[in-house]
GROMACS .gro file of C-alpha atoms in nm:
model
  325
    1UNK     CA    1  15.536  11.636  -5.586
    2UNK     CA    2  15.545  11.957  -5.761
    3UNK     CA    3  15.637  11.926  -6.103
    4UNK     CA    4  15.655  12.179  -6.415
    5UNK     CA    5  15.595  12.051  -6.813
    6UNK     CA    6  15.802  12.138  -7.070
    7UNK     CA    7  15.667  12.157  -7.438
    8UNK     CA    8  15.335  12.199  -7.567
    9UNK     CA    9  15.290  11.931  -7.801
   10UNK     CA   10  14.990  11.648  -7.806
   11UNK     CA   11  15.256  11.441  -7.546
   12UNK     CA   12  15.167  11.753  -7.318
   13UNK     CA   13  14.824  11.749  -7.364
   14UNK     CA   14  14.789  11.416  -7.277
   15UNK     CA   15  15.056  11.420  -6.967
   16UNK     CA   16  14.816  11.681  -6.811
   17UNK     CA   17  14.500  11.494  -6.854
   18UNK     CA   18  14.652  11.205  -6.677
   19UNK     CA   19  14.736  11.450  -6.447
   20UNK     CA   20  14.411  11.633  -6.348
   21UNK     CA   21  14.340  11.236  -6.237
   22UNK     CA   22  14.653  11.113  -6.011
   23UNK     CA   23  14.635  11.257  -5.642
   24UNK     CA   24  14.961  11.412  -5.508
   25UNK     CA   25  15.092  11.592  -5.791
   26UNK     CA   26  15.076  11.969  -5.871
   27UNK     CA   27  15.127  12.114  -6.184
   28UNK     CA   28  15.324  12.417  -6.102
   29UNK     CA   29  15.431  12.565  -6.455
   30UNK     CA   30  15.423  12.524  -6.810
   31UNK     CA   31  15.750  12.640  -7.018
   32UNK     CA   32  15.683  12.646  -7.423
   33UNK     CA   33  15.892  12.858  -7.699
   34UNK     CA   34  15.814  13.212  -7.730
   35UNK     CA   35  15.662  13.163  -8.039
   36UNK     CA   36  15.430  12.944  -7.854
   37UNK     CA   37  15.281  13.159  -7.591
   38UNK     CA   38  14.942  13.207  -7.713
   39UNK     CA   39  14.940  12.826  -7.714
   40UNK     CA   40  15.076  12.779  -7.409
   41UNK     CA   41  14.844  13.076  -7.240
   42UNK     CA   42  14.598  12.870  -7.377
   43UNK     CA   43  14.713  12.556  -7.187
   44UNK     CA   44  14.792  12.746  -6.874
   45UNK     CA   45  14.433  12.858  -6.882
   46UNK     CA   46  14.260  12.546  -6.992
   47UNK     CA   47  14.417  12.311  -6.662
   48UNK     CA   48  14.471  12.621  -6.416
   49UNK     CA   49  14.839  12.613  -6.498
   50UNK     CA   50  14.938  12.936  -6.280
   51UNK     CA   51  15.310  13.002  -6.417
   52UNK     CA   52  15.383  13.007  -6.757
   53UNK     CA   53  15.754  13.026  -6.867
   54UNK     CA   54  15.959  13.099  -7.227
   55UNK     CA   55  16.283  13.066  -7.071
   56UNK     CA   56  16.418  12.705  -6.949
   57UNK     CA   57  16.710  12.837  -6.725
   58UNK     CA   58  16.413  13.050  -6.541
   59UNK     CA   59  16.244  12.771  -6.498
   60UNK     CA   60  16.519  12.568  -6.331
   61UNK     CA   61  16.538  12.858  -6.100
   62UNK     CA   62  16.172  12.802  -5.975
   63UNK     CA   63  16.258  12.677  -5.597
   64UNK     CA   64  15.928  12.584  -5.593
   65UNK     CA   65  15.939  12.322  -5.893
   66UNK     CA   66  16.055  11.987  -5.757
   67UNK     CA   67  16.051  11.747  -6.131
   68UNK     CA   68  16.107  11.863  -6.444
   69UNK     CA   69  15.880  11.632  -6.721
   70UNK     CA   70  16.006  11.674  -7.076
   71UNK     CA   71  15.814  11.625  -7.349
   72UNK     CA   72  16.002  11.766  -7.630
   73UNK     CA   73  16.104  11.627  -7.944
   74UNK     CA   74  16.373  11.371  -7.927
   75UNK     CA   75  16.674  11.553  -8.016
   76UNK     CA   76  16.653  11.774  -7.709
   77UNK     CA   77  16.569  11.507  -7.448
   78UNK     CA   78  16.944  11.505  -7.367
   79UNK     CA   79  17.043  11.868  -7.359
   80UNK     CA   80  16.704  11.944  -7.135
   81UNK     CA   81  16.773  11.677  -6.906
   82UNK     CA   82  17.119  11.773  -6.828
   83UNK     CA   83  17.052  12.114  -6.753
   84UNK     CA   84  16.744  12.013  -6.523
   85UNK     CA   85  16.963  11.816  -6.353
   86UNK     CA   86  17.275  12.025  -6.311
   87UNK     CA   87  16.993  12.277  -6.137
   88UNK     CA   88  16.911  11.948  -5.869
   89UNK     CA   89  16.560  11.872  -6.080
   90UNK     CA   90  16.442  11.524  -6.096
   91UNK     CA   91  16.335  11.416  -6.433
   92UNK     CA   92  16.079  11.256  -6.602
   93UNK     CA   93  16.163  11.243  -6.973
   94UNK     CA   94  15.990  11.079  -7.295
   95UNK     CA   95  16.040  10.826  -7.453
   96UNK     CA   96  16.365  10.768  -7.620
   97UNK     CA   97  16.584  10.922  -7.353
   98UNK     CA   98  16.881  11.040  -7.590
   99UNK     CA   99  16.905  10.972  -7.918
  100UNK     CA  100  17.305  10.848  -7.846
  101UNK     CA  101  17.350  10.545  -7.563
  102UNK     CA  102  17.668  10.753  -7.479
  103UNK     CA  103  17.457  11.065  -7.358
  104UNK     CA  104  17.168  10.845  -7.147
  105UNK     CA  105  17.511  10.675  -7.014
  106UNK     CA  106  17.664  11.078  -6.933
  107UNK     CA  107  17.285  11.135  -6.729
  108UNK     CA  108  17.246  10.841  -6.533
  109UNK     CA  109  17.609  10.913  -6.388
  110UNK     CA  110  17.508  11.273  -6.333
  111UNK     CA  111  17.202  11.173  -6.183
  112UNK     CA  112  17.323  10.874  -5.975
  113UNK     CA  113  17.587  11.130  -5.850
  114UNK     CA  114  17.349  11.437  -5.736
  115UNK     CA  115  17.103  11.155  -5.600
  116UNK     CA  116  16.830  11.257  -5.855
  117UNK     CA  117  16.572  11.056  -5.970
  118UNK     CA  118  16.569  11.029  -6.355
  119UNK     CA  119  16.266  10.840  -6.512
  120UNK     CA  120  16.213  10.746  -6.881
  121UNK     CA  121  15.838  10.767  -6.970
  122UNK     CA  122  15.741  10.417  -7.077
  123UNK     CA  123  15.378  10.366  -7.042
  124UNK     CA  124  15.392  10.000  -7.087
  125UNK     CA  125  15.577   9.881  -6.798
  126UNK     CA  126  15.381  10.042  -6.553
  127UNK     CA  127  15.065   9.923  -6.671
  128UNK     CA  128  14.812   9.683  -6.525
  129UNK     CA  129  14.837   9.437  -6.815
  130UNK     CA  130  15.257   9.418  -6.778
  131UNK     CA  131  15.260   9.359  -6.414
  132UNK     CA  132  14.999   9.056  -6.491
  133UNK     CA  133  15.267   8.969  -6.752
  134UNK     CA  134  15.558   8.950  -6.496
  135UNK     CA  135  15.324   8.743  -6.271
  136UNK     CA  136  15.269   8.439  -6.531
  137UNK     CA  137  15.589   8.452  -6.783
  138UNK     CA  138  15.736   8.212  -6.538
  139UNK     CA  139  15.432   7.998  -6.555
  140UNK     CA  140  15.447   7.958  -6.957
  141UNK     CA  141  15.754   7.685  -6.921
  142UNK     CA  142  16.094   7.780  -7.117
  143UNK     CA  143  16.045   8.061  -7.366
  144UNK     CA  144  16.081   7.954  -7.713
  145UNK     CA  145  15.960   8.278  -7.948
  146UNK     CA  146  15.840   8.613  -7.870
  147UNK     CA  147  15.669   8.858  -8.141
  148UNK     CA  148  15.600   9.207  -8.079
  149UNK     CA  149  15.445   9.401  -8.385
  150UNK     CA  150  15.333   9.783  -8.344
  151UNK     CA  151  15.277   9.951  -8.663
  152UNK     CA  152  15.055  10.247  -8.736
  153UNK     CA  153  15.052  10.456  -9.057
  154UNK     CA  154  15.161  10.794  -8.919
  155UNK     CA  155  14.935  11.081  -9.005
  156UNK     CA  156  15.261  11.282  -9.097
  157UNK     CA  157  15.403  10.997  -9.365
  158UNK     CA  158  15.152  11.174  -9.639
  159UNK     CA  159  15.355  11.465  -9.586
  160UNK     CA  160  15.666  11.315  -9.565
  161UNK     CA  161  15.660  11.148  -9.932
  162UNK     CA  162  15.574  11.466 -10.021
  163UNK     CA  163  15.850  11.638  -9.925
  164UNK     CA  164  15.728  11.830  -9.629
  165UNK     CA  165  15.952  11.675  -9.340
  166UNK     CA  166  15.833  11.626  -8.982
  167UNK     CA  167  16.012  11.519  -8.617
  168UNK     CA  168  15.886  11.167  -8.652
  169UNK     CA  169  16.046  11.109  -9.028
  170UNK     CA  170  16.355  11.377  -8.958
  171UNK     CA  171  16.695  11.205  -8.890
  172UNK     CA  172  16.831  11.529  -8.712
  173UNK     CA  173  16.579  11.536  -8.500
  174UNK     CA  174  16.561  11.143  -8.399
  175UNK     CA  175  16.334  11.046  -8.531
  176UNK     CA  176  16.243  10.688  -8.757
  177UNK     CA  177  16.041  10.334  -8.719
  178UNK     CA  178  16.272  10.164  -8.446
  179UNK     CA  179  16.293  10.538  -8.173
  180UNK     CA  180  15.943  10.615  -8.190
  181UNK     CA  181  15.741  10.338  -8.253
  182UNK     CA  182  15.929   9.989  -8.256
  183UNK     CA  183  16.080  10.123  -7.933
  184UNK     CA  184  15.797  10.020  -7.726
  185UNK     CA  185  15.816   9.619  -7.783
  186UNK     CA  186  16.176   9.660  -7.772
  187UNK     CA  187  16.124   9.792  -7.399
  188UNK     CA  188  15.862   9.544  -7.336
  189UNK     CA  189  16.078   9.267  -7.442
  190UNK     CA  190  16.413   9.386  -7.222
  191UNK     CA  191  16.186   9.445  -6.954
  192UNK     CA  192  16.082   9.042  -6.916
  193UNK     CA  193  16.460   8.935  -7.105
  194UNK     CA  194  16.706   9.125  -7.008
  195UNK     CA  195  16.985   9.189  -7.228
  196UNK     CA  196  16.981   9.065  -7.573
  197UNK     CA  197  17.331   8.787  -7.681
  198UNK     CA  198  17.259   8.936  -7.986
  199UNK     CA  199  17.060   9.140  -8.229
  200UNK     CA  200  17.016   9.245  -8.555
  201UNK     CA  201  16.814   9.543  -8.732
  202UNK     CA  202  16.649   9.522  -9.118
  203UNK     CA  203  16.428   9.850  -9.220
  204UNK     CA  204  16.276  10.007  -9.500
  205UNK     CA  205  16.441  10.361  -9.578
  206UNK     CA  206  16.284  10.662  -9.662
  207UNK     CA  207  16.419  10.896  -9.916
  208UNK     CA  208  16.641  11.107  -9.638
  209UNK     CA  209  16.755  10.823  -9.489
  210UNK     CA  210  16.519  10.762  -9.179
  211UNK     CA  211  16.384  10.389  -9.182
  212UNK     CA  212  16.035  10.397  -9.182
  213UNK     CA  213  15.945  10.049  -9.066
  214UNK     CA  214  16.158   9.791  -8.974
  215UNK     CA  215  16.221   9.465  -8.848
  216UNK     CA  216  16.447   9.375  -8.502
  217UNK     CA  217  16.571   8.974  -8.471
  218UNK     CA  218  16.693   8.872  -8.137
  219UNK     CA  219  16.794   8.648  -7.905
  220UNK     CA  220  16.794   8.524  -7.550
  221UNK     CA  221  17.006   8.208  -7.506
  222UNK     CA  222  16.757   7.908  -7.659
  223UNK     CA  223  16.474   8.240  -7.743
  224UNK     CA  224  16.430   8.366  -8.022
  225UNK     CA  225  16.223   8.752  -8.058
  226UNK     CA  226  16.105   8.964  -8.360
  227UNK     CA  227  16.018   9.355  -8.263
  228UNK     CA  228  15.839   9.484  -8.558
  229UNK     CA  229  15.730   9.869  -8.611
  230UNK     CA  230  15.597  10.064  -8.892
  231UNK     CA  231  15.515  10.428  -8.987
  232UNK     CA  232  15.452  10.333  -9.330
  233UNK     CA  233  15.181  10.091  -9.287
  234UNK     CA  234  14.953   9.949  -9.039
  235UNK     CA  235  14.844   9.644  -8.875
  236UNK     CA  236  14.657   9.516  -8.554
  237UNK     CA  237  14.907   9.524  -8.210
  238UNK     CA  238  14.996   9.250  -8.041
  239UNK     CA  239  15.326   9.111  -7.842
  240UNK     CA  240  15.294   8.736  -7.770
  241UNK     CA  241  15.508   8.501  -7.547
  242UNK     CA  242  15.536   8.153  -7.672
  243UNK     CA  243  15.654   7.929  -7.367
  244UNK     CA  244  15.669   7.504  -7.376
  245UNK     CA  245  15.369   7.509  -7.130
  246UNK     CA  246  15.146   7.834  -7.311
  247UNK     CA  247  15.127   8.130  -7.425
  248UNK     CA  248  15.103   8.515  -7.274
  249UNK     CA  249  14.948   8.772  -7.523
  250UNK     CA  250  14.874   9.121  -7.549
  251UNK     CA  251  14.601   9.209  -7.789
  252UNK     CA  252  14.647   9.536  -7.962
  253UNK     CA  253  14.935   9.802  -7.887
  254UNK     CA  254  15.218   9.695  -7.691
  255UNK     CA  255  15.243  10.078  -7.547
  256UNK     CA  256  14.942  10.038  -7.361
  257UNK     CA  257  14.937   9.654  -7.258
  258UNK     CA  258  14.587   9.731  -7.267
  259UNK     CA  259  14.412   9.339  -7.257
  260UNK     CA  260  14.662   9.063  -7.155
  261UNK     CA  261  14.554   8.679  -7.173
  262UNK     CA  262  14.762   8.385  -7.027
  263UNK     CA  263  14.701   8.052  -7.130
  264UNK     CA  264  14.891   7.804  -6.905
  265UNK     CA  265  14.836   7.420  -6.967
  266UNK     CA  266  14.519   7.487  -7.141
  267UNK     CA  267  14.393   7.734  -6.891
  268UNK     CA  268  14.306   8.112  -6.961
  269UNK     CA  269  14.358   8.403  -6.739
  270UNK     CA  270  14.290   8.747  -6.814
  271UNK     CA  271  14.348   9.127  -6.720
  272UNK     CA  272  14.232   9.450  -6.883
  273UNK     CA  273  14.162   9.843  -6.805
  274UNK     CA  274  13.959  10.020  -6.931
  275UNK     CA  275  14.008  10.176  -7.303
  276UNK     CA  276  13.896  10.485  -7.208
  277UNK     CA  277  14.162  10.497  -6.954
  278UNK     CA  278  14.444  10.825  -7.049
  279UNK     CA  279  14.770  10.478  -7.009
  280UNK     CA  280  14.991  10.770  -6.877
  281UNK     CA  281  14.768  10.777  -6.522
  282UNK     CA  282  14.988  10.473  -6.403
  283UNK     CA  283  15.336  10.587  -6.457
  284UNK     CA  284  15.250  10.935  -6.299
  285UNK     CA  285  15.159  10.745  -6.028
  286UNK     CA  286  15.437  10.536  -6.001
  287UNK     CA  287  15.701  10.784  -6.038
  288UNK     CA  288  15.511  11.009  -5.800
  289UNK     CA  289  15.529  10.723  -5.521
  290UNK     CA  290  15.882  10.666  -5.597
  291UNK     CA  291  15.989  11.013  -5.512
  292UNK     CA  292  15.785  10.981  -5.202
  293UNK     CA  293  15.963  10.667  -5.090
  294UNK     CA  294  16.328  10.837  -5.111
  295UNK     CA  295  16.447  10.548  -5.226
  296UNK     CA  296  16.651  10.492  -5.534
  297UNK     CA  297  16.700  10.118  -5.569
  298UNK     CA  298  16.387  10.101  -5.820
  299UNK     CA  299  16.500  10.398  -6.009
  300UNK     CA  300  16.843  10.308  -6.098
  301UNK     CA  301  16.698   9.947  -6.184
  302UNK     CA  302  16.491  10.090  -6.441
  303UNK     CA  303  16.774  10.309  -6.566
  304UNK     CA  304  16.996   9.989  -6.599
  305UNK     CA  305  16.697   9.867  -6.816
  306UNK     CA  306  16.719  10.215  -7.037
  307UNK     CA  307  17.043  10.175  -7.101
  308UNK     CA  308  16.990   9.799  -7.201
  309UNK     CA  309  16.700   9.951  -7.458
  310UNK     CA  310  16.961  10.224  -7.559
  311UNK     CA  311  17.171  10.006  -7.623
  312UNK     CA  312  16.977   9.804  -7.878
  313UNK     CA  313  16.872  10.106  -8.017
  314UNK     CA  314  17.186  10.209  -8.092
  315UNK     CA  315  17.358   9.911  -8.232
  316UNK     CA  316  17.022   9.855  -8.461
  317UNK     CA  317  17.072  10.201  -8.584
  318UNK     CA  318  17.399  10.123  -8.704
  319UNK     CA  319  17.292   9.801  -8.842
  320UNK     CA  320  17.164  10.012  -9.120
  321UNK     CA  321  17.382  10.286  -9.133
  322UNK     CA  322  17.091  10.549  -8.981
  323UNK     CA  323  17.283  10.878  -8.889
  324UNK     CA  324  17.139  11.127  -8.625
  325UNK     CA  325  17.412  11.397  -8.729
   0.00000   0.00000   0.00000
């Protein structure tokens, strides 16, 4: 798998660290803006990075570049994506996809069509601690109440109040609470649940607009869920599981799925990695062996489950009247 990086942002930095650790992938190129070069010269130098490129469409030229991995900010995810794949690029993108569930639902059609394989970057469900989650949920009896709560006060929300504007706190550029940071329970949660029968988004608004922590209610037939996620405030992770037989929780942030513990009729399991571990190792891996298998019945599964997350994303944005345009 020969893949090239797009951006040069702290996402970046920590994509190629994972990377200098899984087998079978070779970083063939970096692309950054011009106005980036010495940074990305930098980068190219620092992890042996031989081709360094300011111009995208050059890039997508590269015959020798196999996947395209985007780690931009959110309101170019689409626009990237669709030109990687109109150039017969697979692509990894981060986390969210688009910032519009019509645009993921314009790429997974493209995709599907040119037989590409089109990943969202969710660290959580390819993590140690989630596959021991799939392996007991069914073992907790019938689900009564989930809680997921990631909140972390943002080192740009300072800033923000006053009045210097970032990505994470800009509406053009998607950014807000429930896309950046709530996101990952919400994925979590879809992942075991599926689709939602219904949902409904409450935040706390900044002064342009952007919610800057929030609260998601949902539910699942007799299940009831709470996503919370803050850039405002902090407070410790956790996503737990409440089942009629026990419980399954995940002690500190649900991104990482770092420690898991199962109770089951008074008996406790449990299954962690290492903290020192860069999460991103195991989804670089995974998509890796995907491409290797040729096969495409995983991939589109997981893009079903994007647009199910998209989905919620969306109608929770307009559950508060949150405007990208």
């Amino acid at each position: 798998m020969k893949i090239a990086l797009i951006g040069s942002g702290k996402i970046i930095m920590s994509a190629l660290d994972a990377l200098t650790e899984v087998s079978g992938i070779e970083v063939m190129a970096l692309c950054v803006r011009a106005s980036s070069i010495a940074k990305g010269e930098a980068i190219c130098q620092q992890f042996a990075i031989n081709k360094l490129y300011t111009d995208y469409e050059a890039l997508l030229q590269d015959t020798e570049i196999d996947v395209v991995y985007i780690g931009l900010p959110n309101h170019l995810h689409y626009s990237y994506t669709f030109q990687a794949l109109m150039a017969d690029k697979h692509v990894i993108c981060e986390k969210p996809f688009t910032p519009e569930w019509q645009q993921l639902q314009e790429l997974v059609l493209l995709a599907k069509k040119k037989r590409l394989y089109l990943f969202e970057a969710i660290t959580a469900i390819h993590t140690p601690g989630f596959h021991f989650i799939q392996q007991n949920i069914n073992k907790i009896g019938e689900i009564k109440v989930i809680q997921g709560n990631y909140s972390q006060y943002s080192s740009r929300y300072d800033d923000y109040l006053r009045g210097s504007v970032h990505a994470a706190f800009d509406p053009q550029q998607a950014g807000g609470a429930l896309y950046d940071i709530n996101l990952y329970n919400i994925y979590v949660l879809s992942a075991l649940m599926g689709a939602p029968d219904n949902s409904h988004y409450v935040c706390n608004k900044g002064y342009n607009g952007i919610d800057t922590s929030g609260i998601l209610t949902l539910q699942f037939g007799s299940a009831i869920a709470v996503c919370s996620g803050a850039k405002d405030s902090a407070s410790p992770g956790y996503f737990i599981i409440q089942g009629t037989k026990g419980y399954i929780r995940v002690e500190g942030a649900p991104s990482l799925c770092q420690s898991v513990e199962a109770c089951i009729e008074g008996q406790v399991t449990s299954v962690a990695h290492e903290a020192s571990t860069n999460h991103m190792i195991f989804e670089f891996a995974f998509f890796r062996d995907q491409i290797a298998s040729q096969k495409l019945t995983l991939c589109y599964e997981l893009l079903e489950l994007a647009l199910t997350v998209s989905k919620i994303l969306h109608k929770s944005r307009n559950d508060v009247d949150i405007s990208f345009s």
